[in-house]
PDB file of C-alpha atoms in Angstrom:
ATOM      1  CA  MET A   1       2.288 -38.513  33.897  1.00 43.00           C
ATOM      2  CA  LYS A   2       1.187 -34.943  34.504  1.00 42.00           C
ATOM      3  CA  LYS A   3      -1.311 -33.607  32.007  1.00 45.00           C
ATOM      4  CA  ILE A   4       0.096 -30.695  29.992  1.00 44.00           C
ATOM      5  CA  PHE A   5      -3.287 -29.421  28.787  1.00 41.00           C
ATOM      6  CA  ASN A   6      -6.455 -29.411  30.820  1.00 54.00           C
ATOM      7  CA  LYS A   7      -9.965 -29.182  29.412  1.00 50.00           C
ATOM      8  CA  LYS A   8     -10.058 -25.392  29.711  1.00 51.00           C
ATOM      9  CA  THR A   9      -6.816 -25.052  27.742  1.00 44.00           C
ATOM     10  CA  TRP A  10      -8.052 -27.295  24.941  1.00 44.00           C
ATOM     11  CA  LEU A  11     -11.290 -25.306  24.670  1.00 42.00           C
ATOM     12  CA  SER A  12      -9.310 -22.059  24.483  1.00 45.00           C
ATOM     13  CA  LEU A  13      -7.101 -23.420  21.692  1.00 40.00           C
ATOM     14  CA  LEU A  14     -10.131 -24.737  19.805  1.00 40.00           C
ATOM     15  CA  SER A  15     -11.844 -21.346  20.075  1.00 44.00           C
ATOM     16  CA  LEU A  16      -8.726 -19.650  18.737  1.00 38.00           C
ATOM     17  CA  LEU A  17      -8.502 -21.999  15.736  1.00 39.00           C
ATOM     18  CA  LEU A  18     -12.178 -21.587  14.913  1.00 40.00           C
ATOM     19  CA  ALA A  19     -11.844 -17.812  15.147  1.00 39.00           C
ATOM     20  CA  ILE A  20      -9.154 -17.556  12.418  1.00 40.00           C
ATOM     21  CA  PRO A  21     -11.520 -17.914   9.402  1.00 44.00           C
ATOM     22  CA  ALA A  22     -14.119 -15.689  11.093  1.00 46.00           C
ATOM     23  CA  PHE A  23     -11.436 -13.056  11.755  1.00 50.00           C
ATOM     24  CA  ALA A  24     -10.489 -12.903   8.065  1.00 60.00           C
ATOM     25  CA  ASN A  25     -14.093 -12.936   6.835  1.00 63.00           C
ATOM     26  CA  ASN A  26     -15.057 -10.106   9.180  1.00 77.00           C
ATOM     27  CA  LEU A  27     -12.286  -7.954   7.709  1.00 83.00           C
ATOM     28  CA  LEU A  28     -13.531  -8.670   4.193  1.00 94.00           C
ATOM     29  CA  LYS A  29     -16.689  -6.636   4.596  1.00 95.00           C
ATOM     30  CA  PRO A  30     -17.738  -5.026   1.284  1.00 97.00           C
ATOM     31  CA  TYR A  31     -16.890  -1.325   0.961  1.00 97.00           C
ATOM     32  CA  HIS A  32     -16.544   1.550  -1.495  1.00 98.00           C
ATOM     33  CA  ALA A  33     -13.716   4.069  -1.101  1.00 98.00           C
ATOM     34  CA  THR A  34     -12.619   7.145  -3.065  1.00 98.00           C
ATOM     35  CA  TYR A  35      -9.173   8.758  -3.050  1.00 98.00           C
ATOM     36  CA  ASP A  36      -7.442  11.971  -4.093  1.00 96.00           C
ATOM     37  CA  VAL A  37      -4.392  11.398  -6.291  1.00 94.00           C
ATOM     38  CA  ILE A  38      -1.805  14.045  -5.392  1.00 93.00           C
ATOM     39  CA  ARG A  39       1.573  15.097  -6.774  1.00 88.00           C
ATOM     40  CA  GLY A  40       3.552  18.089  -5.533  1.00 83.00           C
ATOM     41  CA  GLY A  41       0.584  19.285  -3.485  1.00 84.00           C
ATOM     42  CA  SER A  42      -1.714  19.400  -6.533  1.00 88.00           C
ATOM     43  CA  SER A  43      -4.597  17.052  -7.296  1.00 90.00           C
ATOM     44  CA  LEU A  44      -4.099  14.998 -10.455  1.00 91.00           C
ATOM     45  CA  GLY A  45      -7.430  13.201 -10.303  1.00 94.00           C
ATOM     46  CA  THR A  46      -9.388  10.627  -8.325  1.00 96.00           C
ATOM     47  CA  ALA A  47      -9.368   6.897  -7.701  1.00 96.00           C
ATOM     48  CA  THR A  48     -11.918   4.419  -6.395  1.00 97.00           C
ATOM     49  CA  ARG A  49     -11.469   1.085  -4.689  1.00 97.00           C
ATOM     50  CA  MET A  50     -14.273  -1.388  -4.046  1.00 98.00           C
ATOM     51  CA  LEU A  51     -14.635  -4.789  -2.410  1.00 98.00           C
ATOM     52  CA  GLU A  52     -17.666  -6.955  -3.230  1.00 98.00           C
ATOM     53  CA  LYS A  53     -18.871 -10.344  -1.983  1.00 97.00           C
ATOM     54  CA  THR A  54     -19.967 -12.880  -4.595  1.00 96.00           C
ATOM     55  CA  GLU A  55     -21.348 -16.418  -4.517  1.00 93.00           C
ATOM     56  CA  ASN A  56     -17.877 -17.823  -5.217  1.00 91.00           C
ATOM     57  CA  GLY A  57     -15.680 -15.438  -3.230  1.00 96.00           C
ATOM     58  CA  TYR A  58     -14.762 -11.765  -3.502  1.00 98.00           C
ATOM     59  CA  VAL A  59     -14.039  -9.116  -6.129  1.00 98.00           C
ATOM     60  CA  LEU A  60     -11.580  -6.290  -5.452  1.00 98.00           C
ATOM     61  CA  SER A  61     -11.493  -3.500  -8.030  1.00 97.00           C
ATOM     62  CA  TYR A  62      -9.547  -0.274  -8.523  1.00 97.00           C
ATOM     63  CA  GLU A  63     -10.121   2.534 -11.017  1.00 96.00           C
ATOM     64  CA  SER A  64      -8.277   5.838 -11.491  1.00 94.00           C
ATOM     65  CA  ARG A  65      -8.389   8.837 -13.842  1.00 93.00           C
ATOM     66  CA  ILE A  66      -5.293  11.010 -13.776  1.00 90.00           C
ATOM     67  CA  LYS A  67      -4.272  14.108 -15.776  1.00 91.00           C
ATOM     68  CA  PHE A  68      -0.960  15.947 -15.544  1.00 83.00           C
ATOM     69  CA  LEU A  69      -0.339  18.795 -18.004  1.00 83.00           C
ATOM     70  CA  PHE A  70      -0.891  17.150 -21.427  1.00 86.00           C
ATOM     71  CA  LEU A  71      -0.525  13.593 -20.044  1.00 88.00           C
ATOM     72  CA  SER A  72      -3.396  11.304 -19.049  1.00 92.00           C
ATOM     73  CA  ASP A  73      -3.703   7.847 -17.523  1.00 92.00           C
ATOM     74  CA  ASN A  74      -6.939   5.938 -17.042  1.00 94.00           C
ATOM     75  CA  ARG A  75      -6.846   2.428 -15.649  1.00 94.00           C
ATOM     76  CA  LYS A  76      -8.991  -0.244 -14.084  1.00 97.00           C
ATOM     77  CA  GLU A  77      -7.912  -3.421 -12.309  1.00 97.00           C
ATOM     78  CA  THR A  78     -10.165  -6.235 -11.128  1.00 98.00           C
ATOM     79  CA  SER A  79      -9.286  -9.286  -9.032  1.00 98.00           C
ATOM     80  CA  HIS A  80     -11.540 -12.235  -8.233  1.00 98.00           C
ATOM     81  CA  PHE A  81     -10.312 -14.360  -5.329  1.00 97.00           C
ATOM     82  CA  THR A  82     -11.311 -16.874  -2.682  1.00 96.00           C
ATOM     83  CA  ILE A  83     -10.121 -17.146   0.912  1.00 95.00           C
ATOM     84  CA  LYS A  84      -9.479 -20.042   3.271  1.00 93.00           C
ATOM     85  CA  ASP A  85      -7.669 -19.982   6.620  1.00 90.00           C
ATOM     86  CA  ASN A  86      -6.729 -16.311   6.141  1.00 92.00           C
ATOM     87  CA  GLN A  87      -5.039 -17.102   2.786  1.00 95.00           C
ATOM     88  CA  LEU A  88      -6.225 -15.616  -0.514  1.00 96.00           C
ATOM     89  CA  THR A  89      -6.103 -17.471  -3.830  1.00 96.00           C
ATOM     90  CA  SER A  90      -6.633 -15.605  -7.108  1.00 97.00           C
ATOM     91  CA  GLN A  91      -9.175 -16.853  -9.632  1.00 96.00           C
ATOM     92  CA  TYR A  92      -9.157 -14.101 -12.279  1.00 97.00           C
ATOM     93  CA  TYR A  93      -7.368 -10.793 -12.867  1.00 97.00           C
ATOM     94  CA  GLU A  94      -7.908  -8.118 -15.499  1.00 97.00           C
ATOM     95  CA  MET A  95      -6.180  -4.802 -16.188  1.00 96.00           C
ATOM     96  CA  LYS A  96      -7.158  -2.101 -18.681  1.00 97.00           C
ATOM     97  CA  ARG A  97      -5.126   1.043 -19.278  1.00 95.00           C
ATOM     98  CA  THR A  98      -5.744   3.923 -21.736  1.00 96.00           C
ATOM     99  CA  GLY A  99      -4.304   7.408 -22.120  1.00 93.00           C
ATOM    100  CA  THR A 100      -0.998   8.917 -23.212  1.00 93.00           C
ATOM    101  CA  GLY A 101       1.262   6.297 -24.738  1.00 91.00           C
ATOM    102  CA  SER A 102       0.381   2.702 -25.482  1.00 93.00           C
ATOM    103  CA  ASP A 103      -2.903   1.241 -24.262  1.00 95.00           C
ATOM    104  CA  ARG A 104      -2.796  -2.046 -22.401  1.00 94.00           C
ATOM    105  CA  HIS A 105      -5.320  -4.770 -21.712  1.00 95.00           C
ATOM    106  CA  TYR A 106      -4.695  -8.253 -20.401  1.00 94.00           C
ATOM    107  CA  GLN A 107      -6.338 -11.009 -18.380  1.00 96.00           C
ATOM    108  CA  LEU A 108      -5.105 -13.862 -16.222  1.00 96.00           C
ATOM    109  CA  PHE A 109      -7.196 -16.986 -15.671  1.00 96.00           C
ATOM    110  CA  PHE A 110      -6.091 -18.934 -12.595  1.00 95.00           C
ATOM    111  CA  GLU A 111      -6.614 -22.679 -12.625  1.00 90.00           C
ATOM    112  CA  PRO A 112      -5.541 -25.092  -9.845  1.00 85.00           C
ATOM    113  CA  ASN A 113      -2.287 -26.019 -11.588  1.00 86.00           C
ATOM    114  CA  ALA A 114      -1.918 -23.478 -14.382  1.00 91.00           C
ATOM    115  CA  ILE A 115      -2.440 -19.843 -15.400  1.00 94.00           C
ATOM    116  CA  LYS A 116      -3.567 -18.686 -18.832  1.00 94.00           C
ATOM    117  CA  ARG A 117      -3.922 -15.281 -20.499  1.00 92.00           C
ATOM    118  CA  LYS A 118      -6.740 -16.691 -22.614  1.00 88.00           C
ATOM    119  CA  MET A 119      -8.692 -19.848 -21.948  1.00 80.00           C
ATOM    120  CA  GLU A 120      -7.797 -21.287 -25.377  1.00 79.00           C
ATOM    121  CA  GLU A 121      -4.070 -20.574 -25.005  1.00 85.00           C
ATOM    122  CA  ALA A 122      -1.343 -22.721 -23.489  1.00 89.00           C
ATOM    123  CA  PRO A 123      -0.510 -22.063 -19.805  1.00 91.00           C
ATOM    124  CA  LEU A 124       2.105 -19.453 -18.904  1.00 91.00           C
ATOM    125  CA  LYS A 125       5.544 -20.686 -17.952  1.00 88.00           C
ATOM    126  CA  ILE A 126       5.534 -20.332 -14.204  1.00 88.00           C
ATOM    127  CA  ASP A 127       6.501 -22.391 -11.159  1.00 85.00           C
ATOM    128  CA  TYR A 128       3.520 -23.898  -9.364  1.00 83.00           C
ATOM    129  CA  GLN A 129       2.308 -22.206  -6.190  1.00 84.00           C
ATOM    130  CA  LYS A 130      -0.322 -23.434  -3.777  1.00 85.00           C
ATOM    131  CA  HIS A 131      -1.901 -19.980  -3.565  1.00 89.00           C
ATOM    132  CA  TRP A 132      -1.669 -17.749  -6.648  1.00 91.00           C
ATOM    133  CA  LEU A 133      -1.728 -13.980  -6.090  1.00 96.00           C
ATOM    134  CA  ASP A 134      -2.186 -11.193  -8.634  1.00 97.00           C
ATOM    135  CA  ASN A 135      -1.399  -7.481  -8.692  1.00 96.00           C
ATOM    136  CA  MET A 136      -4.518  -6.662  -6.649  1.00 96.00           C
ATOM    137  CA  SER A 137      -5.099  -9.678  -4.413  1.00 97.00           C
ATOM    138  CA  TYR A 138      -1.639  -9.403  -2.806  1.00 97.00           C
ATOM    139  CA  GLN A 139      -2.650  -5.979  -1.444  1.00 96.00           C
ATOM    140  CA  GLN A 140      -5.658  -7.521   0.308  1.00 97.00           C
ATOM    141  CA  GLN A 141      -3.476 -10.359   1.599  1.00 97.00           C
ATOM    142  CA  LEU A 142      -1.055  -7.780   2.981  1.00 97.00           C
ATOM    143  CA  ALA A 143      -3.888  -6.070   4.864  1.00 96.00           C
ATOM    144  CA  LEU A 144      -4.981  -9.381   6.410  1.00 96.00           C
ATOM    145  CA  ASP A 145      -1.418 -10.279   7.382  1.00 96.00           C
ATOM    146  CA  MET A 146      -0.839  -6.900   9.063  1.00 95.00           C
ATOM    147  CA  ALA A 147      -4.164  -7.266  10.869  1.00 95.00           C
ATOM    148  CA  ALA A 148      -2.970 -10.663  12.123  1.00 94.00           C
ATOM    149  CA  GLY A 149       0.059  -8.964  13.671  1.00 94.00           C
ATOM    150  CA  LYS A 150       2.748  -9.978  11.193  1.00 96.00           C
ATOM    151  CA  LYS A 151       5.820  -7.729  11.050  1.00 96.00           C
ATOM    152  CA  LYS A 152       7.067  -8.937   7.664  1.00 96.00           C
ATOM    153  CA  ALA A 153       5.449 -10.372   4.543  1.00 96.00           C
ATOM    154  CA  HIS A 154       6.604 -11.860   1.256  1.00 96.00           C
ATOM    155  CA  TYR A 155       4.490 -12.467  -1.861  1.00 96.00           C
ATOM    156  CA  ALA A 156       5.171 -13.874  -5.326  1.00 94.00           C
ATOM    157  CA  VAL A 157       2.848 -12.010  -7.703  1.00 96.00           C
ATOM    158  CA  VAL A 158       2.103 -13.421 -11.149  1.00 95.00           C
ATOM    159  CA  LYS A 159       3.290 -11.233 -14.062  1.00 94.00           C
ATOM    160  CA  ARG A 160       1.269 -10.815 -17.247  1.00 91.00           C
ATOM    161  CA  LYS A 161       3.776 -12.676 -19.452  1.00 90.00           C
ATOM    162  CA  GLY A 162       4.568 -15.419 -16.965  1.00 89.00           C
ATOM    163  CA  GLY A 163       6.889 -15.778 -14.020  1.00 91.00           C
ATOM    164  CA  THR A 164       6.473 -13.916 -10.747  1.00 93.00           C
ATOM    165  CA  ARG A 165       7.534 -10.620  -9.239  1.00 93.00           C
ATOM    166  CA  GLU A 166       8.728 -10.777  -5.625  1.00 93.00           C
ATOM    167  CA  TYR A 167       7.280  -8.326  -3.103  1.00 95.00           C
ATOM    168  CA  ASP A 168       8.674  -7.886   0.422  1.00 96.00           C
ATOM    169  CA  PHE A 169       7.069  -5.703   3.081  1.00 97.00           C
ATOM    170  CA  GLU A 170       7.802  -4.813   6.670  1.00 96.00           C
ATOM    171  CA  PHE A 171       5.853  -3.140   9.454  1.00 96.00           C
ATOM    172  CA  VAL A 172       7.211   0.345  10.217  1.00 96.00           C
ATOM    173  CA  LYS A 173       5.083   1.847  12.980  1.00 96.00           C
ATOM    174  CA  LYS A 174       1.629   3.011  13.993  1.00 96.00           C
ATOM    175  CA  ASP A 175       0.770   6.470  12.652  1.00 95.00           C
ATOM    176  CA  LYS A 176      -1.985   9.006  13.179  1.00 97.00           C
ATOM    177  CA  LEU A 177      -2.711  10.470   9.740  1.00 97.00           C
ATOM    178  CA  LYS A 178      -4.641  13.558   8.667  1.00 97.00           C
ATOM    179  CA  LEU A 179      -6.294  12.734   5.367  1.00 97.00           C
ATOM    180  CA  PRO A 180      -9.050  14.331   3.262  1.00 97.00           C
ATOM    181  CA  TYR A 181     -11.307  11.735   4.911  1.00 98.00           C
ATOM    182  CA  GLY A 182     -10.295  12.917   8.409  1.00 98.00           C
ATOM    183  CA  GLU A 183      -7.888  11.796  11.122  1.00 98.00           C
ATOM    184  CA  LEU A 184      -7.204   8.066  11.380  1.00 98.00           C
ATOM    185  CA  GLU A 185      -5.057   5.724  13.432  1.00 98.00           C
ATOM    186  CA  THR A 186      -3.108   3.636  10.924  1.00 98.00           C
ATOM    187  CA  ILE A 187      -0.492   0.943  10.461  1.00 97.00           C
ATOM    188  CA  HIS A 188       2.427   2.036   8.293  1.00 97.00           C
ATOM    189  CA  VAL A 189       3.944  -0.650   6.055  1.00 97.00           C
ATOM    190  CA  LYS A 190       6.930  -0.233   3.726  1.00 96.00           C
ATOM    191  CA  ARG A 191       7.869  -2.198   0.636  1.00 95.00           C
ATOM    192  CA  ILE A 192      11.501  -3.312   0.654  1.00 92.00           C
ATOM    193  CA  TYR A 193      13.489  -2.612  -2.515  1.00 90.00           C
ATOM    194  CA  LYS A 194      17.020  -3.620  -3.401  1.00 84.00           C
ATOM    195  CA  ASN A 195      17.179  -0.296  -5.236  1.00 82.00           C
ATOM    196  CA  LYS A 196      17.389   2.256  -2.421  1.00 80.00           C
ATOM    197  CA  ASP A 197      16.230   5.045  -4.757  1.00 85.00           C
ATOM    198  CA  LYS A 198      12.718   3.588  -4.740  1.00 88.00           C
ATOM    199  CA  ALA A 199      10.193   3.294  -1.914  1.00 89.00           C
ATOM    200  CA  VAL A 200       6.503   2.506  -1.489  1.00 93.00           C
ATOM    201  CA  ASN A 201       4.696   3.320   1.759  1.00 96.00           C
ATOM    202  CA  ILE A 202       1.217   1.990   2.527  1.00 97.00           C
ATOM    203  CA  TRP A 203      -1.076   2.816   5.430  1.00 97.00           C
ATOM    204  CA  PHE A 204      -3.975   0.636   6.608  1.00 97.00           C
ATOM    205  CA  ALA A 205      -6.696   1.779   9.030  1.00 97.00           C
ATOM    206  CA  PRO A 206      -7.786  -0.784  11.685  1.00 97.00           C
ATOM    207  CA  SER A 207     -11.028   1.166  12.261  1.00 97.00           C
ATOM    208  CA  LEU A 208     -11.955   0.628   8.593  1.00 97.00           C
ATOM    209  CA  ASN A 209     -11.284  -3.130   8.627  1.00 95.00           C
ATOM    210  CA  TYR A 210      -7.628  -2.548   7.724  1.00 97.00           C
ATOM    211  CA  SER A 211      -8.555  -0.985   4.392  1.00 97.00           C
ATOM    212  CA  LEU A 212      -5.867   0.866   2.442  1.00 97.00           C
ATOM    213  CA  VAL A 213      -6.151   4.587   3.240  1.00 98.00           C
ATOM    214  CA  ARG A 214      -2.914   5.969   1.792  1.00 97.00           C
ATOM    215  CA  LEU A 215      -0.299   4.836  -0.722  1.00 96.00           C
ATOM    216  CA  GLU A 216       2.842   6.838  -1.445  1.00 95.00           C
ATOM    217  CA  THR A 217       5.463   6.117  -4.117  1.00 92.00           C
ATOM    218  CA  ILE A 218       8.912   7.701  -3.885  1.00 90.00           C
ATOM    219  CA  GLU A 219      11.725   7.778  -6.429  1.00 87.00           C
ATOM    220  CA  ASN A 220      15.128   9.469  -6.046  1.00 86.00           C
ATOM    221  CA  GLY A 221      13.947  11.062  -2.817  1.00 82.00           C
ATOM    222  CA  SER A 222      10.862  12.741  -4.352  1.00 85.00           C
ATOM    223  CA  ILE A 223       7.221  11.759  -3.926  1.00 86.00           C
ATOM    224  CA  GLU A 224       5.974  10.597  -7.316  1.00 87.00           C
ATOM    225  CA  MET A 225       2.399   9.881  -6.291  1.00 89.00           C
ATOM    226  CA  ASP A 226       0.372  10.191  -3.103  1.00 94.00           C
ATOM    227  CA  ILE A 227      -3.052   8.533  -2.998  1.00 95.00           C
ATOM    228  CA  GLN A 228      -5.105   9.610   0.053  1.00 97.00           C
ATOM    229  CA  LEU A 229      -8.523   8.437   1.264  1.00 98.00           C
ATOM    230  CA  LYS A 230     -11.328  10.921   0.630  1.00 98.00           C
ATOM    231  CA  SER A 231     -14.493   8.956   1.434  1.00 98.00           C
ATOM    232  CA  PHE A 232     -15.341   5.494   2.725  1.00 98.00           C
ATOM    233  CA  GLN A 233     -18.574   3.572   3.019  1.00 97.00           C
ATOM    234  CA  PHE A 234     -19.356   0.002   4.066  1.00 95.00           C
TER     235      PHE A 234
END
């Protein structure tokens, strides 16, 4: 019988398989980024995004301070996660929000087979998933999936009161963007909504390890918020 794979082919396949974890880990290089938050051509404030390496995995955090006329919104989100074979798994998520209207603060503790809002409470009612994702970690997973060449992506993100929210994305095109940071070659990704009046566009920069460099939210044909990269440092 004729051999289908020779020694050289097997070595090539083995090298490819071994390179998958290294590929993901190389893209998860710690960084600190700042952004301008824009609406209608005017700056509403600033935002920061930071990735850190820990003994147990990674921490991705986001913080923004926004003012518009007499309205204000200050928030911070933090996600602790691990990664294996290019797949993230959340460990802990926290969100704090203050400003105009009601304040909000909640936590999610991710265990192998359950999720709790407080360690002493009963688990949330939610269908088991092999890899839990939260409101921050799915964004990092999306970056890794686009870097791997995927054209579509689907995530089930855990909600604060239980259950999941479904997120679907698709690759749009490669764009050259002019941002406060400078000109960058980017990958444009769009979130798919059933409601056609809403849209979210995200751009990742391959030269910055596929970090998020722009996020635009649109409602009823108007840009609600435009977050653009201002500075970036590994």
